Short mmCIF file of C-alpha atoms in Angstrom, two decimals:
data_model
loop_
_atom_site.label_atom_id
_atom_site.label_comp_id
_atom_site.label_asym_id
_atom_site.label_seq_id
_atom_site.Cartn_x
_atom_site.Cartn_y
_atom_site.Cartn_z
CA UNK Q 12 0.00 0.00 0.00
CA UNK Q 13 1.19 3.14 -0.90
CA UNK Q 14 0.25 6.65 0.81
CA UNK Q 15 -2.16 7.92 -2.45
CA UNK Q 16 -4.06 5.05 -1.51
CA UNK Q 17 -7.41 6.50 0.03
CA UNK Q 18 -10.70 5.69 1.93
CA UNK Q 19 -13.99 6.51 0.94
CA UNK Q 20 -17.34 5.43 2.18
CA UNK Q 21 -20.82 5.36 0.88
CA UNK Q 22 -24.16 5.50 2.66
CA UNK Q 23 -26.93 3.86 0.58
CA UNK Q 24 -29.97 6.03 2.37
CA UNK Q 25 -32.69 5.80 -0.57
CA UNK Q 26 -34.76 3.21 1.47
CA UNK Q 27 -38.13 3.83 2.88
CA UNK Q 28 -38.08 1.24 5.63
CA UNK Q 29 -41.61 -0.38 5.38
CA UNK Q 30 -41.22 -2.43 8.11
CA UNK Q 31 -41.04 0.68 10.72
CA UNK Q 32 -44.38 1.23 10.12
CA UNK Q 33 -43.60 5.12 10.47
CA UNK Q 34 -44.44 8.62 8.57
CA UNK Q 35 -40.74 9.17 7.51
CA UNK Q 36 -38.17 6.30 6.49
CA UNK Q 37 -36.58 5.18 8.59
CA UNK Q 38 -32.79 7.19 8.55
CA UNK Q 39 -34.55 10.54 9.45
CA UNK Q 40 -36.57 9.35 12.76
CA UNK Q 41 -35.09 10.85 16.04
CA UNK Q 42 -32.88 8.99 18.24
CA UNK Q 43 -31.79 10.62 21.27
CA UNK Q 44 -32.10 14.36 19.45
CA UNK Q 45 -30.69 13.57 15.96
CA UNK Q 46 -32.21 11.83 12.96
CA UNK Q 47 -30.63 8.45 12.91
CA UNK Q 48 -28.71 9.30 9.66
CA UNK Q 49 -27.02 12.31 11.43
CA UNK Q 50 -25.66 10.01 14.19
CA UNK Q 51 -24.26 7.10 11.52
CA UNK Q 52 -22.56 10.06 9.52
CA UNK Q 53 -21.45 12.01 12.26
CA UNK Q 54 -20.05 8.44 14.11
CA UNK Q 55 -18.38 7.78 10.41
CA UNK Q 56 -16.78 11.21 10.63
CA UNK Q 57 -15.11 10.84 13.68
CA UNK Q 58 -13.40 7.89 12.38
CA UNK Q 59 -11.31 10.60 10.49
CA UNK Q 60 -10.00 8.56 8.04
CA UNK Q 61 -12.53 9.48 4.73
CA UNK Q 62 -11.01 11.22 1.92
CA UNK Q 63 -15.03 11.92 1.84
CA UNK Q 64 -18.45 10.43 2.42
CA UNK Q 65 -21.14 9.63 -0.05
CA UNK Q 66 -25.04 9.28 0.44
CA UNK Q 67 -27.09 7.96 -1.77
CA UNK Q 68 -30.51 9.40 -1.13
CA UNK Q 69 -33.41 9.58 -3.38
CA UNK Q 70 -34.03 12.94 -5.57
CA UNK Q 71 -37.87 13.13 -4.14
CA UNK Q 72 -36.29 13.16 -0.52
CA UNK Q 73 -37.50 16.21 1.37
CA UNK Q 74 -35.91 15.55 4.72
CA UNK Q 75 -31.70 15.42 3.26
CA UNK Q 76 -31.54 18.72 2.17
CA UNK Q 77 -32.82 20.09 5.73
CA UNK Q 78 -30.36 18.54 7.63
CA UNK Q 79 -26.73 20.39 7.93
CA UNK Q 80 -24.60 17.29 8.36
CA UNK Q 81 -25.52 17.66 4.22
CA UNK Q 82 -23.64 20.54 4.07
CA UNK Q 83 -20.39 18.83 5.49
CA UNK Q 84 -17.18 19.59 3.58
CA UNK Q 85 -16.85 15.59 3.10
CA UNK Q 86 -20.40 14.87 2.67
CA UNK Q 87 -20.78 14.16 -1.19
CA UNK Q 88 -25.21 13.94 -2.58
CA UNK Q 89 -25.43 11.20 -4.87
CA UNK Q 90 -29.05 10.35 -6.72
CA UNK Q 91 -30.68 6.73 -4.35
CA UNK Q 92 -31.18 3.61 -6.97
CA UNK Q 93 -34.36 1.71 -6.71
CA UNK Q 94 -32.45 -1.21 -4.87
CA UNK Q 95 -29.58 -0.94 -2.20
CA UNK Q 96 -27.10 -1.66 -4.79
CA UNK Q 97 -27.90 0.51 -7.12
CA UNK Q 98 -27.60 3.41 -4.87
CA UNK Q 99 -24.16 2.10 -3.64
CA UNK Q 100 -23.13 1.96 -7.68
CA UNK Q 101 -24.68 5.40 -7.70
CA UNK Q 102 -22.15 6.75 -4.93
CA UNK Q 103 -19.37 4.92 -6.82
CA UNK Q 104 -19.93 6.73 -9.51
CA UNK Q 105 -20.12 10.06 -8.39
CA UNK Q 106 -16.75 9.90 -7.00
CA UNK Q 107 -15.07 8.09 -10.16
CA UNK Q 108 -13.52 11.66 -11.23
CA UNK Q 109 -11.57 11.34 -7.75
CA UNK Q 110 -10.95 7.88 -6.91
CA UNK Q 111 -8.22 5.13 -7.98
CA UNK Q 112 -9.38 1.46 -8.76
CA UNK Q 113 -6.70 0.75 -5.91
CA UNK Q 114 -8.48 2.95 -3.13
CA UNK Q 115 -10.74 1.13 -0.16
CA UNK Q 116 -14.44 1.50 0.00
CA UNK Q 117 -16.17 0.91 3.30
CA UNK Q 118 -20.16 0.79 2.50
CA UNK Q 119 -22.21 1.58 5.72
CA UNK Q 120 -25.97 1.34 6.50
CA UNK Q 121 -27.29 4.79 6.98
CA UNK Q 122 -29.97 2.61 9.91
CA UNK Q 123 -26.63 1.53 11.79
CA UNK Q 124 -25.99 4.68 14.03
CA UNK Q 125 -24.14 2.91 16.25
CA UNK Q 126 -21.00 1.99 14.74
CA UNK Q 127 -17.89 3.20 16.65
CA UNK Q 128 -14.12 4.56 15.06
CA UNK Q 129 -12.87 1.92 17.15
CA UNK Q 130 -14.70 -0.98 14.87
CA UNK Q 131 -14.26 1.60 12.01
CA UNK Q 132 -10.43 1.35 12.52
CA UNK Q 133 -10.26 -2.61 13.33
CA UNK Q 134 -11.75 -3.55 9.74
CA UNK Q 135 -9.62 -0.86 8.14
CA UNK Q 136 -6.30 -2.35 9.99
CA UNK Q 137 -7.52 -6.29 9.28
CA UNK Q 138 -7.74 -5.60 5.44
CA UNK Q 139 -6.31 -2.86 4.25
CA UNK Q 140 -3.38 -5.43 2.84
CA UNK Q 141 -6.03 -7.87 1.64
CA UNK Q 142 -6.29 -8.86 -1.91
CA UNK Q 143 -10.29 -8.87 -1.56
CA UNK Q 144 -11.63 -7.36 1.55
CA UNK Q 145 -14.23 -8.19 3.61
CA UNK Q 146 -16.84 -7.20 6.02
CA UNK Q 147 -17.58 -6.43 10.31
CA UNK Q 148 -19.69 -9.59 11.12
CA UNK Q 149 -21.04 -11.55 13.87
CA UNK Q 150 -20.94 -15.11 14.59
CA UNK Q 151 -24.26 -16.37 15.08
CA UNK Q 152 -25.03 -17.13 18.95
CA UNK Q 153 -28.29 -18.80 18.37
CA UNK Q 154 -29.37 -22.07 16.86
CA UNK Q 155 -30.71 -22.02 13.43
CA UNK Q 156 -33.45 -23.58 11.98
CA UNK Q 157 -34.13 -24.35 8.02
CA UNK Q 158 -37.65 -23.68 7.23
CA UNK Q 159 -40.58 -24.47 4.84
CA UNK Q 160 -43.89 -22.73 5.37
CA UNK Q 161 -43.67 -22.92 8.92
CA UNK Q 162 -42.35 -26.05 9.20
CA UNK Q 163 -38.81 -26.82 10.36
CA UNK Q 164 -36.78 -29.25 7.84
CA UNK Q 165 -33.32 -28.80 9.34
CA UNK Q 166 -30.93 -27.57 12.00
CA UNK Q 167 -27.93 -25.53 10.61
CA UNK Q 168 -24.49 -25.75 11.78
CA UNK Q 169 -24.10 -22.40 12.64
CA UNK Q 170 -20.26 -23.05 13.03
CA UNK Q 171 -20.15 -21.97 9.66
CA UNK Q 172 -22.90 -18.66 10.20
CA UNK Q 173 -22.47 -15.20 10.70
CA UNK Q 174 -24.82 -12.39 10.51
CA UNK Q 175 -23.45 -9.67 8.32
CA UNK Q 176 -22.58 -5.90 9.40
CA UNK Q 177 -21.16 -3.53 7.79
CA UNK Q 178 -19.33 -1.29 7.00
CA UNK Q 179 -17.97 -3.40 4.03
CA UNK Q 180 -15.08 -2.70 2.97
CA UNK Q 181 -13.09 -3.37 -1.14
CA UNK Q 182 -11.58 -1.85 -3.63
CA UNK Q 183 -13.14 0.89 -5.93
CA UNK Q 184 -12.36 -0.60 -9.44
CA UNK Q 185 -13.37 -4.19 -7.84
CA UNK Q 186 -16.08 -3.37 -5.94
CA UNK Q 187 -17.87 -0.99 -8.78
CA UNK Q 188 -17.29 -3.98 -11.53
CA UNK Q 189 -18.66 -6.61 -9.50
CA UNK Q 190 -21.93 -4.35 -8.80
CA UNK Q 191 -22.31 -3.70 -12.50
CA UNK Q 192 -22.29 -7.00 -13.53
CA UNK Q 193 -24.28 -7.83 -10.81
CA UNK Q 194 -27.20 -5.25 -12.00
CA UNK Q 195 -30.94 -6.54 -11.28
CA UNK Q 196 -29.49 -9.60 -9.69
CA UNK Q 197 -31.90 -10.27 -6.55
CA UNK Q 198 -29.01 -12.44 -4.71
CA UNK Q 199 -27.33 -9.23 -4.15
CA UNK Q 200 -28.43 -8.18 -1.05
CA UNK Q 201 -25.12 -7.00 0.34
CA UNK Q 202 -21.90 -5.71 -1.38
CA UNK Q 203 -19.76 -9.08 -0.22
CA UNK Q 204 -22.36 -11.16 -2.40
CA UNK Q 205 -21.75 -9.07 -5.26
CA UNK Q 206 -17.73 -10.02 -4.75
CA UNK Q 207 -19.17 -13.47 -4.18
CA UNK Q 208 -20.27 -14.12 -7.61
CA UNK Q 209 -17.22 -12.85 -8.99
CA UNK Q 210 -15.85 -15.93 -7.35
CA UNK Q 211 -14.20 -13.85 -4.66
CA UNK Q 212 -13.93 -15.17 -0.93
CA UNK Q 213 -14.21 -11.97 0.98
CA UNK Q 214 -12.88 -12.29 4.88
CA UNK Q 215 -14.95 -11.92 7.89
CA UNK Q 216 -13.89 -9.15 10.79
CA UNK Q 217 -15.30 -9.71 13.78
CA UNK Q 218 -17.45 -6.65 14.49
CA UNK Q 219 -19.67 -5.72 17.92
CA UNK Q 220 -22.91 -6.56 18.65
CA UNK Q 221 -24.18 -3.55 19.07
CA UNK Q 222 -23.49 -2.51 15.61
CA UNK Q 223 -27.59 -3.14 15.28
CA UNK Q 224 -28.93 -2.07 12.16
CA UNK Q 225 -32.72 0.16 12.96
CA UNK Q 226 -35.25 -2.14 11.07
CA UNK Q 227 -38.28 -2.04 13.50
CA UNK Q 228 -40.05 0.28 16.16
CA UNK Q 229 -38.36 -1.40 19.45
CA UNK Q 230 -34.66 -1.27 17.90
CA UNK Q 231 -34.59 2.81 18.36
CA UNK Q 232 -35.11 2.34 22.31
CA UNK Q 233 -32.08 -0.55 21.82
CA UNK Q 234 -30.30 1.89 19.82
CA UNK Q 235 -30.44 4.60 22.53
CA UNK Q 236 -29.74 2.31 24.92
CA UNK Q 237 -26.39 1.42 23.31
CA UNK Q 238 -25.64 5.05 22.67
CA UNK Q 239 -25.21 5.34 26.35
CA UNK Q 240 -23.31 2.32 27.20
CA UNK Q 241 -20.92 3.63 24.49
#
């Protein structure tokens, strides 16, 4: 690695979080007096190590433009896709003018507020002399069951599971061809799986568990709660 290398990350925040069952998706409810997107940015910028930061929102969102982490010197607008990926292609894109095939990418959910420099720093450090890169995770601390219908058929090994985190973290010119060939692919439901069906075996960084990811009502108290331990 040389010092030109740099580190950029990208915030896919185009979702609208059905499953929160609220007025607003889900990145701009409040938790503990900032919109959960202001405390995921504002945790990523304190890592200090972003040449800049990209989110990809959509261009009918009313509630980005009001906010003034938007106006941060290394907070970058990029247009929201209809599907995580796209939106993460989108960011890529918007900072091609800038960035080297060779730089790192670290792709973050704008729902994970929690995330801490200190995890930010121990995925950076684990891969930054990685051929592929990789991605925070968590081994999986409860038994798994295979399902059909409602019906269990199996018991998984879950030796071999881990619950994906991210921030995810490859290179620009690998990470950006992987997602374009990947285009309209429903399998891709993370960037690693994208690297996946290049054939690439991306590595697994233990991340914390409290790296939760705001999907439902009762996760903002759990969020808070975590806030405050932290």
């Amino acid at each position: 690695m040389t010092n030109s290398i740099k580190f950029w990350a990208i915030v896919p925040a185009a979702g609208v979080g059905k499953r929160m069952q609220a007025d607003r998706p889900k990145q701009y409810l409040e938790l503990a007096g900032k919109t959960v997107i202001e405390h995921t940015l504002l945790r990523l910028l304190q890592a200090d190590v972003f040449a800049a930061i990209t989110v990809a929102v959509s261009e009918e969102d009313p509630y980005w433009p009001d906010l003034a982490v938007s106006q941060h010197q290394k907070i970058i607008t990029a247009p929201g896709g209809k599907e995580r990926a796209d939106s993460v292609l989108s960011g890529l894109k918007t900072i091609r003018e800038q960035a080297s095939d060779d730089d790192w990418v670290l792709v973050h959910d704008a729902a994970r507020p929690c995330i801490t420099a200190t995890d930010i720093h121990y995925l950076i450090d684990s891969l930054v002399n990685d051929d592929v890169g990789g991605i925070l995770a968590l081994a999986s601390p409860d038994t798994l069951k295979q399902v059909e219908g409602k019906c269990i058929t199996g018991t998984l090994d879950r030796s071999h599971i881990w619950r994906a985190l991210t921030p995810q973290m490859f290179r620009y010119g690998m990470l950006k061809t992987a997602l374009e060939q990947a285009q309209g692919n429903p399998a891709i439901t993370d960037d690693a799986s994208a690297l996946e069906l290049q054939g690439l075996q991306p590595k697994i960084v233990e991340g914390r568990p409290d790296n939760i990811k705001i999907t439902r009502p009762e996760d903002l108290a759990l969020a808070q709660f975590y806030m405050e331990q932290q």
